[in-house]
Amino acid sequence: MKKILVLFLFSVGCSLYAQQFSADMKKTDIMKVCDAVAKWQINHQKEVKHHPLDWTNGALYRGMTEWGKVSGNETCYDFVREIGEKYNWNMWDRVYHADDICVGQAFIEMYRKLGDKRMLQPVMERAYYVATHPSKAPLLKTDAVGTLERWSWADALFMAPPVYAALYTMTGDDVYLNYMNSEYKECVDSLYDEEYSLFYRDNKRIPMREKNGAKQFWGRGNGWVFAGLPLIIDNLPIDCDSRNYYIQLFVKMAEAVRKTQCEGGDWRTSLLDPDSYDMPENSCSAFMCYGIAWGLRNEYLAKRTYKPVLEKGWKSLVKAVHTDGKLGYIQPVGAAPKAAGRDATDVYGVGAFLLAGSELYKLIK
């Protein structure tokens, strides 16, 4: 009797983790899983502890607007619009902080869809002020002012630059482009490792080493940079000279991303010491899949080399989606490698997943 009970409980446990969604590279399958992930997050958003204008949610909203645009799922747009209206389409509080303009990416997309200037004005005013009054603090995370006012950490290269790229294209005002290029390149010069084509999270991490002696390249930190590059490039005109700089950096990073993928298709929270964190980190993995899918679709990456990487990566991501649409294995807010289990989720990981699904959906013929 006891043995039967154990077997029953085991079967129940297995059914809870049964994979409901297919990872086949078909539009119907991609739509099913992305709609489920988006719906789960929208239904559970009231449980999120982050401020609605925080960067965490900014990444979510960007994924929602992209998936809404690609799939026609108006619920995603409605979700972002309700939040924008509630906060009058404002940015968050810190004027110079890259995190606090991140929501502007989604609000710009809302403006592009609906043409309501109220959606654009606050982000334009914030970005214009910063670009015309640049901070003179050192671009160092260890500087008391530079840590807040400069793009002094890798994540910042996702949060703010796509806003400036979009506003340059929309207005034709060089002030946005010049500021973005200057700030971005200084951050690259500070944190990019030429040998590995990866980024340190910030200058405090440069001397750090993992348990296996490898340099500390944080998975999500590099995911932020890798995913931010397509958002910048897509927002720049084809004839813009600056595009080449970002494209070249993207291609270099893509090879490092390919090399650090694990056998199971995932990426770990520490890119050069995966064995110390023996589980996926899916905010990183989703950002990597998004970038690779974008690179394939735009023919910056060789299909023969990178298509298998994408297929394995997407399969690993879909495997982590619970039957109710919850996405697991997402590391909590942090600045360095740390493991996260199957039940760990957060909004930026969902945004990354929706970006990946959107780009994969566009890639499939």
Coordinates of N, CA and C in Angstrom, one line a residue, residues 22-34 67 311 314 318 357 360-365:
S22 N 5.0 22.7 -27.1 CA 5.9 22.1 -28.0 C 7.0 23.2 -28.3
A23 N 8.2 22.7 -28.5 CA 9.3 23.6 -28.9 C 9.6 23.5 -30.4
D24 N 8.7 22.9 -31.1 CA 8.9 22.9 -32.6 C 8.9 24.3 -33.1
M25 N 9.7 24.5 -34.2 CA 9.9 25.8 -34.8 C 8.7 26.0 -35.7
K26 N 7.5 26.1 -35.2 CA 6.3 26.4 -36.0 C 5.6 27.5 -35.4
K27 N 5.0 28.4 -36.2 CA 4.4 29.6 -35.7 C 3.3 29.3 -34.7
T28 N 2.5 28.2 -35.0 CA 1.4 27.9 -34.1 C 1.9 27.5 -32.7
D29 N 3.0 26.8 -32.6 CA 3.6 26.4 -31.4 C 4.2 27.6 -30.6
I30 N 4.9 28.4 -31.4 CA 5.5 29.6 -30.8 C 4.4 30.5 -30.2
M31 N 3.3 30.7 -30.9 CA 2.2 31.5 -30.5 C 1.5 31.0 -29.2
K32 N 1.4 29.7 -29.2 CA 0.7 29.0 -28.0 C 1.5 29.3 -26.8
V33 N 2.8 29.0 -26.8 CA 3.6 29.2 -25.6 C 3.8 30.6 -25.2
C34 N 4.0 31.5 -26.2 CA 4.2 32.9 -25.9 C 2.9 33.6 -25.3
W67 N 5.7 41.3 -28.6 CA 4.8 40.2 -28.9 C 3.5 40.6 -29.4
E311 N 17.8 26.5 -32.0 CA 16.9 25.4 -31.8 C 17.1 24.8 -30.4
W314 N 15.9 27.4 -27.7 CA 14.5 27.6 -27.6 C 13.8 26.3 -26.9
V318 N 11.5 26.5 -23.6 CA 10.1 26.1 -23.6 C 9.9 25.0 -22.5
G357 N 10.6 34.9 -28.4 CA 9.5 34.3 -29.2 C 9.0 35.2 -30.3
L360 N 11.7 34.8 -33.1 CA 11.6 33.5 -33.7 C 10.4 33.4 -34.6
Y361 N 9.3 34.0 -34.1 CA 8.1 34.0 -34.9 C 8.3 34.7 -36.3
K362 N 9.1 35.8 -36.2 CA 9.4 36.5 -37.5 C 10.3 35.8 -38.4
L363 N 11.2 35.0 -37.7 CA 12.2 34.2 -38.5 C 11.6 33.1 -39.3
I364 N 10.5 32.4 -38.7 CA 9.9 31.3 -39.3 C 9.1 31.7 -40.5
K365 N 9.3 31.1 -41.6 CA 8.6 31.5 -42.9 C 7.2 30.9 -42.9

